[in-house]
XYZ file of C-alpha atoms in Angstrom:
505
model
C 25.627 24.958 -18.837
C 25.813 22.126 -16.219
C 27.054 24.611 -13.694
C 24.375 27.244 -13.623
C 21.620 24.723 -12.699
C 20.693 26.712 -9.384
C 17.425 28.052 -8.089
C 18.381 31.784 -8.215
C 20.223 31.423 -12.117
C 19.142 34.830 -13.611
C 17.405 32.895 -16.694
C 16.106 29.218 -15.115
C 14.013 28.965 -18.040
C 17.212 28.016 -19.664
C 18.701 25.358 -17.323
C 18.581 21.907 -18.614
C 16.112 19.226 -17.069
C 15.192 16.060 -16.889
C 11.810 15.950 -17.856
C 10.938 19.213 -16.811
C 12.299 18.394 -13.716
C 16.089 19.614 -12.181
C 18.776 17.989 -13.633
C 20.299 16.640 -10.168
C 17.172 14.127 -10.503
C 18.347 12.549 -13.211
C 21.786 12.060 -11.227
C 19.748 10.707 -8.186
C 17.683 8.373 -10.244
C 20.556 6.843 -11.796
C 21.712 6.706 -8.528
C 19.425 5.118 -6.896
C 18.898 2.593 -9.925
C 21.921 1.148 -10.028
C 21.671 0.724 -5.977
C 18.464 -1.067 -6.172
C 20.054 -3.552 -9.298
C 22.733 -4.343 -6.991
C 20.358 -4.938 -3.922
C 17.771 -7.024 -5.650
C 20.138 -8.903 -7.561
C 21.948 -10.195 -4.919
C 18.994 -10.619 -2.520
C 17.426 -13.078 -5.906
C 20.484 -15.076 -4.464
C 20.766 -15.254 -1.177
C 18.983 -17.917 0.273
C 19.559 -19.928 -3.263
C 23.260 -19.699 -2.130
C 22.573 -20.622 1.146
C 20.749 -23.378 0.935
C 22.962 -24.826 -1.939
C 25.353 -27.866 -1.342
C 27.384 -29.718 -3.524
C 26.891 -29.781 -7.735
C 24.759 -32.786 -8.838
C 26.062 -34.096 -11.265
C 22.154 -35.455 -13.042
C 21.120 -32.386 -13.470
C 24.224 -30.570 -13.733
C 23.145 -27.856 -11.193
C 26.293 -25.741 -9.814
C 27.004 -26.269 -6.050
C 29.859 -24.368 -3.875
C 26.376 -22.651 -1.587
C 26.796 -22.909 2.185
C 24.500 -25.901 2.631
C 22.461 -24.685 5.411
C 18.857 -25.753 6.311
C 15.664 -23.992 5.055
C 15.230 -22.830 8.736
C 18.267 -21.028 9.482
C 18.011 -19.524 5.250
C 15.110 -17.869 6.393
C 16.435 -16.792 9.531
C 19.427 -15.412 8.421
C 17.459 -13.953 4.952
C 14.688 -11.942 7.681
C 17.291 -10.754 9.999
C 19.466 -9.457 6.923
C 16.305 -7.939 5.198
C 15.180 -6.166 8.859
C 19.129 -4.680 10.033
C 18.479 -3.386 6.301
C 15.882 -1.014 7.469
C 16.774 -0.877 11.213
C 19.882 1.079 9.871
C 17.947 3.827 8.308
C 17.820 4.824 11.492
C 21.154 5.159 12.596
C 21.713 6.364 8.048
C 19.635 9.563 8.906
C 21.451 10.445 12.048
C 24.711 10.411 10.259
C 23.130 12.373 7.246
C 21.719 15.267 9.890
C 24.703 15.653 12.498
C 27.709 14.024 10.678
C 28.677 13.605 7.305
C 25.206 15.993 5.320
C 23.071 13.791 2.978
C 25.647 14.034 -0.015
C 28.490 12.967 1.832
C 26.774 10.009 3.447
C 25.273 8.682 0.134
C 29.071 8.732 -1.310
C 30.366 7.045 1.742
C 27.433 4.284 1.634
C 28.142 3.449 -2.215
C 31.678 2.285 -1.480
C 30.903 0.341 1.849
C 27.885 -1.743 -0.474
C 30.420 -1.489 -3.154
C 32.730 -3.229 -0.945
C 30.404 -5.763 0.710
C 29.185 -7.273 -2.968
C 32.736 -7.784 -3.759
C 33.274 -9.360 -0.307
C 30.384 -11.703 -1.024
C 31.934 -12.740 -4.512
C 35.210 -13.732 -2.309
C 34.416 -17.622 -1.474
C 33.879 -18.714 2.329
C 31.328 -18.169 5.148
C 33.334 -15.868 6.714
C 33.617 -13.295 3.682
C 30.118 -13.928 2.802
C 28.859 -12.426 6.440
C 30.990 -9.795 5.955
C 29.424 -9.072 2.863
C 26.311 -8.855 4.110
C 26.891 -6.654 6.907
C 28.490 -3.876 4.876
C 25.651 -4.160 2.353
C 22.972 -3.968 4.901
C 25.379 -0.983 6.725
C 25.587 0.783 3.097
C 21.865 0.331 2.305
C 20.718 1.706 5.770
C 23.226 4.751 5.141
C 22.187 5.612 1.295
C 18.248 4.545 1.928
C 18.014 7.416 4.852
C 19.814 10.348 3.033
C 18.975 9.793 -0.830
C 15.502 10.339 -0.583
C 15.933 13.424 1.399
C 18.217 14.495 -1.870
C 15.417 14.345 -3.715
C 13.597 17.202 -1.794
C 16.200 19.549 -1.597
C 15.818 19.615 -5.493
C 12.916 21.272 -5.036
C 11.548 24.432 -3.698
C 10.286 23.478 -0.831
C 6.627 21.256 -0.206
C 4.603 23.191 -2.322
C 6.499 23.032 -5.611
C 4.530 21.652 -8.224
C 7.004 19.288 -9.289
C 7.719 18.100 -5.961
C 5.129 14.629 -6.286
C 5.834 13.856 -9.727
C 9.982 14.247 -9.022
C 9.350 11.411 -6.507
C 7.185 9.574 -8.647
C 9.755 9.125 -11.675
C 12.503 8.658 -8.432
C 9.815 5.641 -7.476
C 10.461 4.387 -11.129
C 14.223 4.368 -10.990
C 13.964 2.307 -7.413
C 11.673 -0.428 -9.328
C 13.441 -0.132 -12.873
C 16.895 -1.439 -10.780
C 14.922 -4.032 -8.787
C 12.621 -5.919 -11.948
C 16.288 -5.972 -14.559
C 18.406 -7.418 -11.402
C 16.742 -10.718 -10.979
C 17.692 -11.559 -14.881
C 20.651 -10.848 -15.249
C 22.353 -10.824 -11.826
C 19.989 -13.652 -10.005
C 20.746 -15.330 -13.790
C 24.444 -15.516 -13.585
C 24.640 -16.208 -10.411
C 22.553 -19.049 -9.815
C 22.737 -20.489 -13.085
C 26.396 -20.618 -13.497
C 28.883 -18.831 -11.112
C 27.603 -17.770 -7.456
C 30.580 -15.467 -6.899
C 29.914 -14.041 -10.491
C 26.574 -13.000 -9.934
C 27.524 -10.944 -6.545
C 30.509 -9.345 -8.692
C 27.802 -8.108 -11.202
C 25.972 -6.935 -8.582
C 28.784 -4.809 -7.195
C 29.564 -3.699 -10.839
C 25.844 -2.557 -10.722
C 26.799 -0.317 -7.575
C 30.438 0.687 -8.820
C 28.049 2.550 -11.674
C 25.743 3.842 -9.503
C 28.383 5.406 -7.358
C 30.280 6.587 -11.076
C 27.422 8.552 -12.043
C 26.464 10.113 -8.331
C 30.124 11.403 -8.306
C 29.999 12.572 -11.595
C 26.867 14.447 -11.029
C 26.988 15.610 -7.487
C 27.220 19.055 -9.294
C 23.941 19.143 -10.316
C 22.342 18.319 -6.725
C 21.394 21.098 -4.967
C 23.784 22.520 -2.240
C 21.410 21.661 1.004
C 22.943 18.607 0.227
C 26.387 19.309 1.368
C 25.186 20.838 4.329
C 24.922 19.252 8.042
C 21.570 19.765 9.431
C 22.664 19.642 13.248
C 26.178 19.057 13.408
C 27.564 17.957 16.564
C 29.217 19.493 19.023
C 33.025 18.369 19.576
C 31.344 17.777 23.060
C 28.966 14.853 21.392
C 31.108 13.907 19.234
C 33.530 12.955 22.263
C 30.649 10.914 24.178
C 29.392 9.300 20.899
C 32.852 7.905 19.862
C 33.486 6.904 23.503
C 30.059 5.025 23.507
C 30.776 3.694 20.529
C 33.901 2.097 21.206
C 32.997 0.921 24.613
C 30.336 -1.023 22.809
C 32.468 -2.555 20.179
C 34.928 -3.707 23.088
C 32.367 -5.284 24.856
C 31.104 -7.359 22.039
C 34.401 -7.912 20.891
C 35.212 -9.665 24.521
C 32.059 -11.034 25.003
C 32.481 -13.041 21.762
C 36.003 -13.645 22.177
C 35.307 -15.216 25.593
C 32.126 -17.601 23.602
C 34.432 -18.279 21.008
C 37.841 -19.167 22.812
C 35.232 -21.499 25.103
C 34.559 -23.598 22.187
C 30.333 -22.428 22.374
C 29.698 -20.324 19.344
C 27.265 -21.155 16.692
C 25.340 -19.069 14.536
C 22.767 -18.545 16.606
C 25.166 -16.911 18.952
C 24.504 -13.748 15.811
C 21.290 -14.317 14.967
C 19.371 -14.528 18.713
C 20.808 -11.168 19.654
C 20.251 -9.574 15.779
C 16.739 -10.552 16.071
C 15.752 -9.662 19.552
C 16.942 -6.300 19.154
C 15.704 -5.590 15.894
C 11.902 -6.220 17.841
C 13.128 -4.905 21.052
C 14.134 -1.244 19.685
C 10.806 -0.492 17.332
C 9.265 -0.811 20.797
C 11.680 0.980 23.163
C 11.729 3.900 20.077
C 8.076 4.222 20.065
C 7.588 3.700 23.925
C 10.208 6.858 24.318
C 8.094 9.222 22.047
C 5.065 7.982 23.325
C 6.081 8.915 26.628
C 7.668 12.341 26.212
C 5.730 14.708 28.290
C 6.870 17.464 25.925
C 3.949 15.955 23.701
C 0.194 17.622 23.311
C -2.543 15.804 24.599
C -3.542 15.398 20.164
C 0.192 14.646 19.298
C -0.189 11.808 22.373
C -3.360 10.719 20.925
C -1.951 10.697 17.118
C 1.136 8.218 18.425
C -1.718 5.920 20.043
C -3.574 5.697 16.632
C -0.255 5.499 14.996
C 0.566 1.814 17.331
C -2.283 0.288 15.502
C -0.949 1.276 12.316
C 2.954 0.137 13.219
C 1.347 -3.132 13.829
C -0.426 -3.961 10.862
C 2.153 -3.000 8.987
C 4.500 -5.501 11.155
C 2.362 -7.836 10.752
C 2.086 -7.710 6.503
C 5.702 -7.209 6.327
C 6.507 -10.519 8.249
C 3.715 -12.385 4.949
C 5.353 -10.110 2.164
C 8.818 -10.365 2.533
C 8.931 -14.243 2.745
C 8.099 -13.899 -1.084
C 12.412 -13.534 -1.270
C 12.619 -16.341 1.188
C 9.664 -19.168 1.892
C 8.208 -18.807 -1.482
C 11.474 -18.323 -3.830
C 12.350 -21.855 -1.545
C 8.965 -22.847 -2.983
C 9.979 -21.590 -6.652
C 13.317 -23.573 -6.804
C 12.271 -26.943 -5.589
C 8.312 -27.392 -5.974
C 7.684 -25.086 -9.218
C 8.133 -25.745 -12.848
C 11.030 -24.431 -14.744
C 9.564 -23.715 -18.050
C 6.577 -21.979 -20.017
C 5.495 -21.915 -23.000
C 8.400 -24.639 -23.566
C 11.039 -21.720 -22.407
C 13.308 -22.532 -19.724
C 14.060 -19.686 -16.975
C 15.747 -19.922 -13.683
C 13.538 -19.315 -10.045
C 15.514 -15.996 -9.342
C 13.046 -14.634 -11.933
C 9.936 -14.492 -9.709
C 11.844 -11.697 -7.790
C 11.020 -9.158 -10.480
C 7.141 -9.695 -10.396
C 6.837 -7.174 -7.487
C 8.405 -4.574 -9.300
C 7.101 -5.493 -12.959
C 3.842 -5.453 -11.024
C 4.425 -1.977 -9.144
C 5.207 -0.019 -12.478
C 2.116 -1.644 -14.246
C -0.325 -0.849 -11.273
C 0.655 1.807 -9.428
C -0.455 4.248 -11.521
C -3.606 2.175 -12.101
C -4.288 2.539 -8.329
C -3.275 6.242 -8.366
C -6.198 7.247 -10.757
C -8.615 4.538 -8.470
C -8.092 6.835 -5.780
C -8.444 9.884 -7.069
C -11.643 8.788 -9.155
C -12.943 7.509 -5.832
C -12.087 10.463 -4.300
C -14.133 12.876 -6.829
C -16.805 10.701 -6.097
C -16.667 11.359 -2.195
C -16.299 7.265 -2.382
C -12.083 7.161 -1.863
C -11.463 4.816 1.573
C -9.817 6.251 4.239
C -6.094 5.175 5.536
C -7.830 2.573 7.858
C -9.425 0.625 5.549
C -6.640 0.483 3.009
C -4.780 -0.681 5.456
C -7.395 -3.234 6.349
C -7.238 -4.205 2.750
C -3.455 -5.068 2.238
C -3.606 -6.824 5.425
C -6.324 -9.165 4.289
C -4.434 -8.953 0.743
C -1.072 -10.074 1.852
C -3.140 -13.130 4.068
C -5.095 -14.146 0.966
C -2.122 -14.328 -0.970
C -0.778 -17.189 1.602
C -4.329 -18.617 1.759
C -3.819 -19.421 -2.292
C -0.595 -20.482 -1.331
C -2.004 -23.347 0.245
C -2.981 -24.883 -3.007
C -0.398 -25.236 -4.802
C 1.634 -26.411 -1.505
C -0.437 -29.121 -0.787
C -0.162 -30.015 -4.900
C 3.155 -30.402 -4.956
C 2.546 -32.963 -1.798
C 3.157 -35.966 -4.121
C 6.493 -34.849 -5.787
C 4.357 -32.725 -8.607
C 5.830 -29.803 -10.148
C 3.132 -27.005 -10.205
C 2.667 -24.210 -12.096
C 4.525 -20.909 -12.850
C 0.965 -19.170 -12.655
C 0.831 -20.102 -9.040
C 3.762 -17.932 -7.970
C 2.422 -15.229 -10.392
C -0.924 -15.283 -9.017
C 0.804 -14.487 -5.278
C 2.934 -11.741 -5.912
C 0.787 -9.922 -7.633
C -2.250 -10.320 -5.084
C 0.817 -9.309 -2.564
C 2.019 -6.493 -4.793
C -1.718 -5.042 -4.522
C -2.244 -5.285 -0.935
C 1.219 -3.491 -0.774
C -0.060 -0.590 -2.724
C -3.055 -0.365 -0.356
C -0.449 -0.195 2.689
C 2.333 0.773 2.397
C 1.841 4.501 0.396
C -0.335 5.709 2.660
C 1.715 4.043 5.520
C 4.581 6.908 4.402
C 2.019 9.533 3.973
C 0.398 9.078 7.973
C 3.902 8.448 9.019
C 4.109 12.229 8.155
C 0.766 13.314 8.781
C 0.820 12.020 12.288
C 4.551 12.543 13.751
C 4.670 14.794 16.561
C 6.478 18.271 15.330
C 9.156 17.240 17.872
C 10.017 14.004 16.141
C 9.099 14.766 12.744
C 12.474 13.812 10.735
C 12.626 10.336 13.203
C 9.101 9.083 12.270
C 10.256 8.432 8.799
C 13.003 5.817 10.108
C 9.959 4.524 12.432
C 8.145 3.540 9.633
C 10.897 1.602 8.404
C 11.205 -0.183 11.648
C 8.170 -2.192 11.287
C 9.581 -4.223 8.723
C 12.296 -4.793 11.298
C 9.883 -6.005 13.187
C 8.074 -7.937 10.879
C 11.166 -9.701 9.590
C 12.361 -10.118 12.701
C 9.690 -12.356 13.932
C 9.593 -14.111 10.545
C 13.388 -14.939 12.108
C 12.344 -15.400 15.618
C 10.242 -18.559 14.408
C 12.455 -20.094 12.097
C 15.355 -20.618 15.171
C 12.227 -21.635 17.022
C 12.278 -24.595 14.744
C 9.189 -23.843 13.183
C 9.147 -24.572 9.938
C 7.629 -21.583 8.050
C 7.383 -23.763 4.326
C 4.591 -25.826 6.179
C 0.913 -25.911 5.344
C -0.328 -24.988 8.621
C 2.315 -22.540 9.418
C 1.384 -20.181 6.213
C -2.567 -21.262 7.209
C -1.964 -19.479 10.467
C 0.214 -16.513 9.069
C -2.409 -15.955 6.456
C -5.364 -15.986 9.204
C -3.630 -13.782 11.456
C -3.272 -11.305 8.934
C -6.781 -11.244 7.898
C -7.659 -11.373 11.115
C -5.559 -8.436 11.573
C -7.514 -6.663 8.846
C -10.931 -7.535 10.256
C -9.746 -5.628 13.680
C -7.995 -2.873 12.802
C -11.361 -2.471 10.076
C -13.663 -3.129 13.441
C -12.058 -0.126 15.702
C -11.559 2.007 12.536
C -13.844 4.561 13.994
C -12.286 4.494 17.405
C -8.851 4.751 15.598
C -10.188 7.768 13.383
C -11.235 9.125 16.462
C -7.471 9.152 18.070
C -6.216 10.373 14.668
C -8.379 13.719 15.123
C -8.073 15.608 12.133
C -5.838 13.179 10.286
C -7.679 11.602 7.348
């Protein structure tokens, strides 16, 4: 039966779904499940791990972390989280002109596969490792899965299309709110190494069932968009290499000379990871090959890449500043039950099932009632959202002053006024990423979009091997204040940015 689930079967009235829906989604949201329990589980860990030192032996708390500073946690945590996303990028190239989607997605299972069960190998060396296959993996399947998704469909007007990627949204946030208890759990509770090998038994089943049901995904998968010519394919591998050489004796030469540290990685990680969002969106903005609208969509679109840098930088310090904040300066226990900090991690997407579809039938209320706001001002909202929620982190920072454990509510309270300021942004962010992208680039802007939380992160990074310590009170004063001011502006020139936008809405 399996085997006749194509568009042109003679009777598709008879093909099995999932939910009324093809059957490949059900392979893809398995998929794509199991690759977000591995991700979130062992980001719940990371800087936990990193900043852990020996066991103490009062409280009976494991040890065997890398003992590193809160500074360079975060700074290695934001650059992680940002190569992440910058290598959706490089992920959708390989899917177009390479490998197809299908191939790609296969290929990136085994490479996170293999960088969770480098991480659950002890030793710093191993553990980087580990993270740069998982980020490499992540950037490869996050590019190409998605675009899985819409080949199950018939094209952009099938019915089904929105609701496909709706229960797909599920799947990402199903993986993401189980992880944190029973990977972050292990892990930090009783074996490190454990709870990364549970997170690459998480992707070992993810990659089981996308193997086992590749059949049912639809053949556009298997195909290569724009393969390359054996003519590119010569100058890319030459490039390639040259660069790998060059880095290879370049940090040869800084490590024979006795000169390396870590920030000999993380400078260069996190200068490029603000330098190419702005070289990529100077080059399109610059192509004469551009109408004067598609020039003047791109110059509304800056105002939008920048807001969203700027909330990314607040919202994904709730894996790094604020789980530092959960751990050390945050009760253990409610309602007399004990639970360990790596739990906070599934509030975001506890919070995203409960209210996204809350927010879905706000808008389209609003909407019917010629009342819905436009892009702008959502995005004016998260930004002020994501700065309130660091204005009410104030409180319970300056509480905790004197030694006092506060409250489990606190943290709650946070990611939740976070989580709604993220469903004000970053939706329609996705939707005006395609709205607005010039014809020319319109399969790049996608991995654009993604680059401002390269950028955000990255300056999150930038100012933690500055030295400045982002878990003080006036740093998240002035990170909160700069994001609502950021709201306030890009809510001020909303009409001139409307204007830009032309018929965009």
């Amino acid at each position: 039966m399996a085997s006749s689930l194509t568009k042109d079967s003679a009777d598709p009235s008879a093909e099995p779904t999932f939910f009324g829906h093809p059957r490949g989604l059900a392979t893809l949201f398995m998929t794509e499940m199991w690759e977000r329990f591995s991700y979130y589980g062992m980001r719940a860990l990371l800087v936990y791990y990193l900043v852990s030192g020996g066991a103490d032996a009062a409280t009976g708390s494991q040890g065997g972390g890398l003992a590193m500073t809160a500074a360079t946690t975060t700074a290695i945590y934001s650059v992680y989280v940002s190569m992440v996303y910058l290598m959706a990028m490089p992920g959708g190239w390989f899917g177009d002109r390479v490998w197809g989607a299908r191939k790609t997605v296969a290929i990136a299972g085994f490479v996170i596969m293999g960088g969770h069960l480098s991480l659950a190998l002890p030793g710093q060396a191993m553990f980087f490792v580990g993270l740069i296959l998982v980020a490499t993996g992540s950037g490869l399947l996050k590019a190409n899965i998605s675009t899985m998704v819409g080949h199950l469909y018939d094209g952009p007007e099938d019915p089904r299309r929105d609701g496909g990627f709706t229960i797909f949204y599920i799947g990402i946030n199903l993986g993401a709110f189980v992880a944190p208890f029973i990977v972050g759990t292990v892990g930090k509770e009783h074996n490190w190494h454990l709870g990364f090998a549970l997170a690459a038994v998480g992707m070992g089943l993810g990659l089981a069932q996308f193997l086992i049901g590749t059949k049912n995904l639809s053949p556009k998968s298997s195909e290569v968009p724009n393969p390359l010519t054996p003519e590119e394919r010569t100058a890319v591998i030459r490039k390639v290499l040259l660069w790998v050489a060059g880095i290879a004796v370049f940090y040869g030469a800084v490590v024979w000379l006795g000169y390396y540290t870590l920030n000999w990685a993380l400078v260069p990680l996190t200068l490029a990871g603000l330098i190419i969002p702005v070289a990529v969106l100077t080059r399109i903005k610059r192509d004469k090959d551009l109408s004067n609208p598609e020039q003047s969509r791109m110059t509304a679109y800056i105002w939008f890449f920048i807001a969203a840098a700027v909330f990314w930088m607040i919202y994904d310090q709730g894996g790094s500043t604020l789980s530092l904040f959960a751990d050390s300066k945050t009760a253990d226990t409610i309602f007399g039950l004990g639970f360990s900090a790596t739990w906070y991690q599934s509030l975001n997407p506890l919070f995203v099932m409960a209210l996204a579809p809350v927010f879905a039938w706000l808008w389209l209320w609003l909407a019917r009632k010629n009342q819905e706001p436009n892009t702008i001002v959502k995005f004016a909202m998260g930004l002020v959202l994501v700065g309130a929620s660091f204005f009410v982190f104030i409180v319970p920072m300056n509480m905790a002053g004197d030694g006092t454990m506060v409250s489990p509510m606190w943290l709650v309270s946070i990611y939740m006024i976070q989580t709604i300021g993220e469903l004000c942004l970053s939706p329609v962010g996705l939707s005006v990423t395609t709205k607005m992208a010039p014809q020319k680039y319109a399969s790049q802007m996608m991995g654009v979009w993604f680059l401002a939380v390269t950028a955000g992160d990255c300056t999150t990074s930038l100012l933690s091997i500055a030295g400045v310590d982002l878990n003080g009170t006036w740093v998240i004063g002035f990170e909160a204040l700069a994001a609502v001011l950021a709201g306030f502006a890009v809510y001020s020139y909303r009409k001139k940015v409307q204007s830009m936008m032309g018929s965009v809405h």
